[in-house]
Tab-separated table of C-alpha atoms and ligand atoms in Angstrom:
chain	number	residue	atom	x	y	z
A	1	UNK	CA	114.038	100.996	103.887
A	2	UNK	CA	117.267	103.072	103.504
A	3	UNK	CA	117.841	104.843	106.935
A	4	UNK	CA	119.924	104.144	109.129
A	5	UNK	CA	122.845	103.683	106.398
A	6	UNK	CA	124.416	100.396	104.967
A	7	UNK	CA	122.555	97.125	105.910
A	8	UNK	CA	125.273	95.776	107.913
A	9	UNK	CA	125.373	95.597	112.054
A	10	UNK	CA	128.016	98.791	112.876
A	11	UNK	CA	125.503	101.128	115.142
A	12	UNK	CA	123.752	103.849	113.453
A	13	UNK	CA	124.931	107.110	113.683
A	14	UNK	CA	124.295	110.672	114.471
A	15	UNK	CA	124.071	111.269	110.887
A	16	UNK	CA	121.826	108.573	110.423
A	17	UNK	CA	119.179	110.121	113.045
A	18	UNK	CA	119.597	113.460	111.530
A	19	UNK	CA	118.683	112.107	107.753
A	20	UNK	CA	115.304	110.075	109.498
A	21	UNK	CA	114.976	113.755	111.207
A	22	UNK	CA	115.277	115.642	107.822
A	23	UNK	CA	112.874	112.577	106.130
A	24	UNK	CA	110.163	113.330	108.840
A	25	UNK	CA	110.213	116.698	108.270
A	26	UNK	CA	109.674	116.586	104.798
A	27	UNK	CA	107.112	114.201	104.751
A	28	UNK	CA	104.906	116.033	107.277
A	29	UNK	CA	105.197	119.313	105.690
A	30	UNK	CA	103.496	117.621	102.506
A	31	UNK	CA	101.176	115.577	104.359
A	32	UNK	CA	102.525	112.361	104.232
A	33	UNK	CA	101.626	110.623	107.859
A	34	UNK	CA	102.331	107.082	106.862
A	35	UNK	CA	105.458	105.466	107.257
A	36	UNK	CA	106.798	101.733	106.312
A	37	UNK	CA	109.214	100.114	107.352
A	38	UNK	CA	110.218	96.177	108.189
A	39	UNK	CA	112.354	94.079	110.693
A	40	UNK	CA	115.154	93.955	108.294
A	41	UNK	CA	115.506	97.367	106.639
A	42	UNK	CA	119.261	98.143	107.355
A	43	UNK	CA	119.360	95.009	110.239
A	44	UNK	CA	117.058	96.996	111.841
A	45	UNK	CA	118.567	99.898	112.384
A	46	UNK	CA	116.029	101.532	109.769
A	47	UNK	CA	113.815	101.199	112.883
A	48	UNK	CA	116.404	102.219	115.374
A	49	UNK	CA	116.916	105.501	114.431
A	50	UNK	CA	113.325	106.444	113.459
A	51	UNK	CA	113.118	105.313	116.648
A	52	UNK	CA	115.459	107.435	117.701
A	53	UNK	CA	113.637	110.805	116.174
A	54	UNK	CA	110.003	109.511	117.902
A	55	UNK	CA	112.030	109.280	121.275
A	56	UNK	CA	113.008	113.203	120.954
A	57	UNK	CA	109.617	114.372	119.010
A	58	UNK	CA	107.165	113.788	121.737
A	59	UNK	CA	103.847	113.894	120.279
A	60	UNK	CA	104.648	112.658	116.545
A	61	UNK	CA	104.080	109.336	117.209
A	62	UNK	CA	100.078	110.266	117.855
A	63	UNK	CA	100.415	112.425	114.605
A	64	UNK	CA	101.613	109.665	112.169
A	65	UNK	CA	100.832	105.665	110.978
A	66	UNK	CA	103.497	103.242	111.535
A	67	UNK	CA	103.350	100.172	109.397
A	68	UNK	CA	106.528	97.284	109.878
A	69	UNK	CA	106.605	93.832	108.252
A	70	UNK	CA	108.328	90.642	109.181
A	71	UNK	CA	108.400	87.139	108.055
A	72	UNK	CA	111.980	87.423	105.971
A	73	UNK	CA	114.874	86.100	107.964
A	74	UNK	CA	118.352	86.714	107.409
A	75	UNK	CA	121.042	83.862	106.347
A	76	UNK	CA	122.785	81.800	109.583
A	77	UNK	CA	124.390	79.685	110.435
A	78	UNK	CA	121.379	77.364	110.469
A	79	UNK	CA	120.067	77.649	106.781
A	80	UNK	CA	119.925	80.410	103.901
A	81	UNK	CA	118.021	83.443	103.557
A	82	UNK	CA	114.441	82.272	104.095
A	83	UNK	CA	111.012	83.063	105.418
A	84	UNK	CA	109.133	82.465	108.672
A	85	UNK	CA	105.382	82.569	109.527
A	86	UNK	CA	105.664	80.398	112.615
A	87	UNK	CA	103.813	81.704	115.636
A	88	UNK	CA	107.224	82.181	117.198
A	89	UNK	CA	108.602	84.068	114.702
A	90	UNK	CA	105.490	86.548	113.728
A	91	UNK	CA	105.164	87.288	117.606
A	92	UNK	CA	109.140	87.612	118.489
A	93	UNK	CA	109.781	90.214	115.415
A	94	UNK	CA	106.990	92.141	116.722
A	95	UNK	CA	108.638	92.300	120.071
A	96	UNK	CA	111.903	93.704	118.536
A	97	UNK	CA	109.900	96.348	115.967
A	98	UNK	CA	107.932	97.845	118.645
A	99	UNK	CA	111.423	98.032	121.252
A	100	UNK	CA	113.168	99.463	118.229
A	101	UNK	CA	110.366	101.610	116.901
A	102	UNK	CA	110.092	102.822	121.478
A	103	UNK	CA	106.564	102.579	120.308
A	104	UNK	CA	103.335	100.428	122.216
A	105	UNK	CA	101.300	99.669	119.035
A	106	UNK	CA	101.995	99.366	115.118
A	107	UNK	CA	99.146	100.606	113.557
A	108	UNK	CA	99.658	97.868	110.413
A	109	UNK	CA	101.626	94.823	110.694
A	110	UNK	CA	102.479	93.117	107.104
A	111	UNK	CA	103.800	89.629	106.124
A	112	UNK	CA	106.721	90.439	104.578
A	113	UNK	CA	106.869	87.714	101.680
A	114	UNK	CA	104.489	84.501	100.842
A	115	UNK	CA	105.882	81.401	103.422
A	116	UNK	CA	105.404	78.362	101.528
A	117	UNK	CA	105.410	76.555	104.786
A	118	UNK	CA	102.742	78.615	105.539
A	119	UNK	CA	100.304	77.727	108.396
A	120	UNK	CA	97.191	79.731	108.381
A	121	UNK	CA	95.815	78.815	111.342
A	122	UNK	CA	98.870	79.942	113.077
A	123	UNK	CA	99.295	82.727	111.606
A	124	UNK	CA	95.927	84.240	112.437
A	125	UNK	CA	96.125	82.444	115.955
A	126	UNK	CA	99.033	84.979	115.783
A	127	UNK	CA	97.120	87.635	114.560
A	128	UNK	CA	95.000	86.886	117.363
A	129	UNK	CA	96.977	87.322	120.396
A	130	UNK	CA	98.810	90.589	118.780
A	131	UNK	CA	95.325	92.112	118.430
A	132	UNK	CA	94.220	91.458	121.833
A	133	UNK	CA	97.942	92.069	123.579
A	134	UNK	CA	96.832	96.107	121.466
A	135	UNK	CA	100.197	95.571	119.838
A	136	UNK	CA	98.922	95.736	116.682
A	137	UNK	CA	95.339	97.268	115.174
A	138	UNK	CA	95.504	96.086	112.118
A	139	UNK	CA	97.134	92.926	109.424
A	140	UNK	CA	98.031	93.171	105.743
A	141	UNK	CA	100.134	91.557	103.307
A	142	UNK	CA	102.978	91.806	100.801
A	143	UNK	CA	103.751	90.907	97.598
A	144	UNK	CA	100.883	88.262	98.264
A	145	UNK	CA	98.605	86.708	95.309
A	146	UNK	CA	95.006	86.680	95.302
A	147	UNK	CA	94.929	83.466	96.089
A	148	UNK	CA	97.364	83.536	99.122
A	149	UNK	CA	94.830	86.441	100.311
A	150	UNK	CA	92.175	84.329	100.178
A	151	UNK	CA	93.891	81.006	102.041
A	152	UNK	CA	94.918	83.418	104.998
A	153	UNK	CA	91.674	85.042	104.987
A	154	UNK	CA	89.804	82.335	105.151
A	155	UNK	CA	91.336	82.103	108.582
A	156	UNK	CA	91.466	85.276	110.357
A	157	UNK	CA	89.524	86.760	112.420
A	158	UNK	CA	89.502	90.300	110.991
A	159	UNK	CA	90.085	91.786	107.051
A	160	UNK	CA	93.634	92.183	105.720
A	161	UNK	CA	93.384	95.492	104.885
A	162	UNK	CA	97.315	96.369	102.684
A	163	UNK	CA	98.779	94.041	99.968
A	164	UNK	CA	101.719	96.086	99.275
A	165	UNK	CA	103.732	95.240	95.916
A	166	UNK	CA	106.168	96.050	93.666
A	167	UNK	CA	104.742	98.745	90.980
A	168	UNK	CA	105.807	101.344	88.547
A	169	UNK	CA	105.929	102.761	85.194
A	170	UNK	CA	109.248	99.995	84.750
A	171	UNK	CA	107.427	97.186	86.791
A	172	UNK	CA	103.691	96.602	84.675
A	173	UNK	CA	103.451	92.939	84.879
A	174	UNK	CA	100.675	93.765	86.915
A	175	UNK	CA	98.844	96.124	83.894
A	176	UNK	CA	100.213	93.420	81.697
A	177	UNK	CA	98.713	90.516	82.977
A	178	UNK	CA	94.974	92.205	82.221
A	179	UNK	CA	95.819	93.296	78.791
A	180	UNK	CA	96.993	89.772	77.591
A	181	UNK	CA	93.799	87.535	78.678
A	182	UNK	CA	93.821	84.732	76.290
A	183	UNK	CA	97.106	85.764	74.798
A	184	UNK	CA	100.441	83.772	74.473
A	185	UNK	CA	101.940	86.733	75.848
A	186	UNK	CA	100.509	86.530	79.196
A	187	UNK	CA	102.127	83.416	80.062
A	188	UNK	CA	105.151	85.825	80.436
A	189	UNK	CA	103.918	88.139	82.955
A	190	UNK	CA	104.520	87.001	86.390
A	191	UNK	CA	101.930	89.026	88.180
A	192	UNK	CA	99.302	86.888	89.523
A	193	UNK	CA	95.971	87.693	87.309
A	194	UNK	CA	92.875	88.412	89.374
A	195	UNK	CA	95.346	89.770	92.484
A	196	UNK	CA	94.482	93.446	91.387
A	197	UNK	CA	90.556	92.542	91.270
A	198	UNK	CA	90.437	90.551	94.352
A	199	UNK	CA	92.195	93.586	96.473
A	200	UNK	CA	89.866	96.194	94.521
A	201	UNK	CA	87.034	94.086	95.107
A	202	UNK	CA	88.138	93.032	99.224
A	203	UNK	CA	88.716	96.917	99.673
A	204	UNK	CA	92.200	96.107	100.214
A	205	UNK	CA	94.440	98.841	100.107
A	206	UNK	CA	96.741	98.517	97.326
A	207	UNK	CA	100.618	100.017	97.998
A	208	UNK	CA	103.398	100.075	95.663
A	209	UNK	CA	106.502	99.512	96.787
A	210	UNK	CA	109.764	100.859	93.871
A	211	UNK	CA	107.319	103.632	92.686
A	212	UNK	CA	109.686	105.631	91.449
A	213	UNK	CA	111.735	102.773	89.483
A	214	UNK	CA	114.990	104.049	91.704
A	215	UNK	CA	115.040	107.435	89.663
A	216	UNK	CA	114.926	105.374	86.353
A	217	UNK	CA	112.400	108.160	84.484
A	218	UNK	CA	113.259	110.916	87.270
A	219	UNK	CA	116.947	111.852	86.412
A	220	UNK	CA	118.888	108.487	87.510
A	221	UNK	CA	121.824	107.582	84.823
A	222	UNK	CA	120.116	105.998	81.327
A	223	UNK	CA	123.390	104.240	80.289
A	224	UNK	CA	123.229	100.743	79.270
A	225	UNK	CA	119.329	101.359	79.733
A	226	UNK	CA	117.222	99.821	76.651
A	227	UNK	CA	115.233	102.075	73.862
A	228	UNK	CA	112.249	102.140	75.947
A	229	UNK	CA	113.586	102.982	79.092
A	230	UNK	CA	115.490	106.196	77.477
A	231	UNK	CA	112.167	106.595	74.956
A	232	UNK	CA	109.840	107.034	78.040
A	233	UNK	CA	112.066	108.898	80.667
A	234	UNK	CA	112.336	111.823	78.064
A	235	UNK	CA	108.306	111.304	77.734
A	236	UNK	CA	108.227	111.869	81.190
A	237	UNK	CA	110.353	114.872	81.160
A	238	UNK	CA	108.385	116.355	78.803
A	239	UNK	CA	105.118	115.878	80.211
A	240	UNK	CA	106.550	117.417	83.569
A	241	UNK	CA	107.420	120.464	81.750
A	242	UNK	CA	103.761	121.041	80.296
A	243	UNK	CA	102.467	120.826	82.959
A	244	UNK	CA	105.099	121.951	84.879
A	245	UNK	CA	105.527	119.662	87.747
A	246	UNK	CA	108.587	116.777	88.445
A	247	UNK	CA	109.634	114.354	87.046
A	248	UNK	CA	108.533	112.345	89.993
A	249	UNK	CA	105.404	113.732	90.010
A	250	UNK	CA	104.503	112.365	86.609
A	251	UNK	CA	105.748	108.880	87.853
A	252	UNK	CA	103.954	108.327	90.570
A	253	UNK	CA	100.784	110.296	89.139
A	254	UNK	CA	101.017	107.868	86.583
A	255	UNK	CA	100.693	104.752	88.653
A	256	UNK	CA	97.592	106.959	91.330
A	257	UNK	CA	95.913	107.321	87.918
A	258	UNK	CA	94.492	103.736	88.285
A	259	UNK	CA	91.137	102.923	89.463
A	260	UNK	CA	92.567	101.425	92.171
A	261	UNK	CA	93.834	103.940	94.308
A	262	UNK	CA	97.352	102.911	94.485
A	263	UNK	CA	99.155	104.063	97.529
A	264	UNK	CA	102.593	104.525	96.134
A	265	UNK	CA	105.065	104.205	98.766
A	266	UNK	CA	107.801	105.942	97.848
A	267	UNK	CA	111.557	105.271	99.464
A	268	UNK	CA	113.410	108.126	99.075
A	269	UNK	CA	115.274	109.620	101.825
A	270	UNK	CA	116.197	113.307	100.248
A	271	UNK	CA	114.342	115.827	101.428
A	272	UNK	CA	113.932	117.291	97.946
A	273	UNK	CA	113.344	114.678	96.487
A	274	UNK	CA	110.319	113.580	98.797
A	275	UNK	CA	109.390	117.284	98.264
A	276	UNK	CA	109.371	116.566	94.112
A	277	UNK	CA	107.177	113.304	94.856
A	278	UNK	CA	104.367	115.808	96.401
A	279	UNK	CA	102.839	117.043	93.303
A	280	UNK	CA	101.803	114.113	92.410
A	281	UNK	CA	98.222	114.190	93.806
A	282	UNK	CA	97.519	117.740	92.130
A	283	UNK	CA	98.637	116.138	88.607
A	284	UNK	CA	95.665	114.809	86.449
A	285	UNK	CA	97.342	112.729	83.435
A	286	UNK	CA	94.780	111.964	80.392
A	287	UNK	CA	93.958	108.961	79.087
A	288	UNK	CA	95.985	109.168	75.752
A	289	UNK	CA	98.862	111.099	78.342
A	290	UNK	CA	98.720	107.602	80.604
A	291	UNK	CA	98.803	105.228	77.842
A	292	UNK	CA	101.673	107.156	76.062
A	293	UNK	CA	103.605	106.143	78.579
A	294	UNK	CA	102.527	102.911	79.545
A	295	UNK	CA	103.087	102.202	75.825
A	296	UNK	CA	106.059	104.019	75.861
A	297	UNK	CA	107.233	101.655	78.920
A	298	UNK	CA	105.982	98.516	77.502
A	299	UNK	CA	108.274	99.143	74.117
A	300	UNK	CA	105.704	97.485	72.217
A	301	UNK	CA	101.771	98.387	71.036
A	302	UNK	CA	99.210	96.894	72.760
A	303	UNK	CA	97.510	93.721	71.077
B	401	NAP	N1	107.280	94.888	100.407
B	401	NAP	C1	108.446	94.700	99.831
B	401	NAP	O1	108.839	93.578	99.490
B	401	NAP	C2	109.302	95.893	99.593
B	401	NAP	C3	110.469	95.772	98.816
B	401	NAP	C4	111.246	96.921	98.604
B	401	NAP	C5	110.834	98.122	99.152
B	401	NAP	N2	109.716	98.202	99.927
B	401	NAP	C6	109.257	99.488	100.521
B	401	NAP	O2	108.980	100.385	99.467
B	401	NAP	C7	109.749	101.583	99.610
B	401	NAP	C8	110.115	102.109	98.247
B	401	NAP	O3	110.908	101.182	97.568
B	401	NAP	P1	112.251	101.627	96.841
B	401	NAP	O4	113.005	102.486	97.738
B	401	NAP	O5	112.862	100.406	96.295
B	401	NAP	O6	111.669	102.428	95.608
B	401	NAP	P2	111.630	103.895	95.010
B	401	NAP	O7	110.809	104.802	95.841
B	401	NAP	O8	111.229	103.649	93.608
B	401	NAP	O9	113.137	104.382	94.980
B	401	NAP	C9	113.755	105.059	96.025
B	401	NAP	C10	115.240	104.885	95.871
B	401	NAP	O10	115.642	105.351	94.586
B	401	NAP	C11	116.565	106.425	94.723
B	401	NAP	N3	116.258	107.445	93.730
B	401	NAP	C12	115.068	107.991	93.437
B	401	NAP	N4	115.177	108.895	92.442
B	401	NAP	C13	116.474	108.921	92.106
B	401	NAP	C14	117.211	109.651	91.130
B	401	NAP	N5	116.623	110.527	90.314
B	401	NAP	N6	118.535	109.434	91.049
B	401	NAP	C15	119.142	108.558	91.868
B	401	NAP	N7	118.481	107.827	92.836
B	401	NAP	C16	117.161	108.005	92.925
B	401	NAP	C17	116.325	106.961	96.139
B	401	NAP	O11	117.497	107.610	96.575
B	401	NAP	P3	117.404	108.938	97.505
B	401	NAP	O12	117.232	108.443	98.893
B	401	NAP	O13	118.710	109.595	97.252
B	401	NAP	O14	116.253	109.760	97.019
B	401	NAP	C18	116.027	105.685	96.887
B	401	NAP	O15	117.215	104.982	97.173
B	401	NAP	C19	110.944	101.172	100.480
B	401	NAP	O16	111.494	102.251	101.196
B	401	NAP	C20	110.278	100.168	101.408
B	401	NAP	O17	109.629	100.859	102.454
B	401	NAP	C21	108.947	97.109	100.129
């Protein structure tokens, strides 16, 4: 989501292709073959200049996954900021992802955010056509409810295999939600309850999108940042030093310890960073370890 520099329309740079170059590298070298990315990410340019590194890497595009999403369109002068699952739409974006991406075929194709105008029929008589045209394998979702799953299920023709959504040791609506059954409290939450079961139980793959909270527990600035938020980055911190591994590690390791099998998707675009992110499948947190800091995080006990 952040190459290609500022989301604005001035042309990518150089610069730009170099960083997606550097990103690429990075991931590789730890094993990470899947990258995300969406018809809006920078105004596209996000796509332009990885683009850009697949055009002088032959051979990498057979070595890694690419996953876009669309549905989200920008503000014009027709109407505000809105979203768009119209046949026209779904099958035009794809058009411009794959001539930005220089690519024949996405590998995952996700609706970016839940269209209230929603037609499933359409969409899946989109789904359709994409399938058959082989520009895209396979359709998932994002920051979809169980329920929305369900409704556009009901009319495809194949399984929507991603539901990617926003996760982390700061965002646990989503842990929330199951701890408060039956509880005033869970009124508050906002994550829709069952959406974790329904994907667990649909073998939907599960991907978090803000992992790593921005940096919030792995060395970004803590002023003006509440009790809890200063309480459990310097849990974090210590845990990485016992067991001497990242900050970052202990973040996302955190989230992977789930039953789930959260895919954390994780946007950083430092090389060293990505490279601190890595450890995170060797770490093995405890139970009391993960709910230390999901206690921590929550600033309150559980009920
Ligand atoms: N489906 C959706 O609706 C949706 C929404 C948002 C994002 N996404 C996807 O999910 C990916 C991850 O989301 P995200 O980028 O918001 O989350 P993230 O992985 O939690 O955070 C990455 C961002 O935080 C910065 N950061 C990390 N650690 C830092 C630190 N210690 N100090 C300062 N900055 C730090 C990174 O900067 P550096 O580049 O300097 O490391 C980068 O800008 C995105 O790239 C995108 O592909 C999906």
């Amino acid at each position: 989501m952040h190459l290609g520099g500022e989301w604005n329309t001035s042309p990518p740079t150089g610069e730009h292709v170099k960083r997606a170059h550097e990103v690429v590298d990075a991931a590789l070298s730890l094993g990470i073959n899947l990258f995300d990315h969406a018809d809006i990410y920078t105004m596209g340019k996000s796509e332009q200049v990885f683009g850009q590194v697949l055009k002088e890497r032959p051979g990498l595009r057979e070595r890694i996954l690419l996953q876009s999403k669309c549905g989200i369109r920008f503000a014009d002068e027709s109407a505000p900021g809105r979203y768009d699952f119209s046949q026209a739409h779904i099958e035009g974006s794809v058009d411009g992802i794959l001539s930005r991406l220089g690519v024949e075929f996405l590998d995952l194709l996700l609706l970016h955010r839940p269209d209230p105008l929603m037609e499933p029929e359409e969409v899946a008589a989109s789904f359709r056509r994409l399938k058959a045209s082989g520009k895209v394998r396979h359709f998932g979702v994002s920051n979809m409810s169980a329920g929305q799953l369900k409704l556009l299920r009901a009319f495809c023709d194949e399984p929507l295999v991603v539901n990617q959504l926003e996760m982390s040791l700061e965002k646990i609506d989503w842990l929330d939600t199951g701890v408060h059954v039956n509880q005033a409290a869970g009124a508050r939450s906002g994550f829709p309850e069952g959406t974790l079961e329904h994907c667990r139980l649909e073998h939907i793959q599960i991907q978090a999108w803000g992992p790593l909270a921005q940096g919030l527990y792995s060395g970004r600035s803590l002023e003006g940042q509440p009790e809890s938020v200063r309480n459990t980055a310097a849990l974090v911190g210590r845990l990485a030093e016992a067991k001497q591994t990242t900050r970052e590690a202990i973040v996302l390791a955190w989230l992977m310890k789930h039953p789930a099998a959260i895919q954390p998707v994780i946007g950083s675009t430092d090389p060293r960073r990505i490279a601190a992110c890595a450890d995170a499948e060797r770490i093995q947190l405890t139970r009391e370890e993960w709910f230390s800091l999901y206690v921590s995080s929550r600033g309150a006990r559980l009920p």
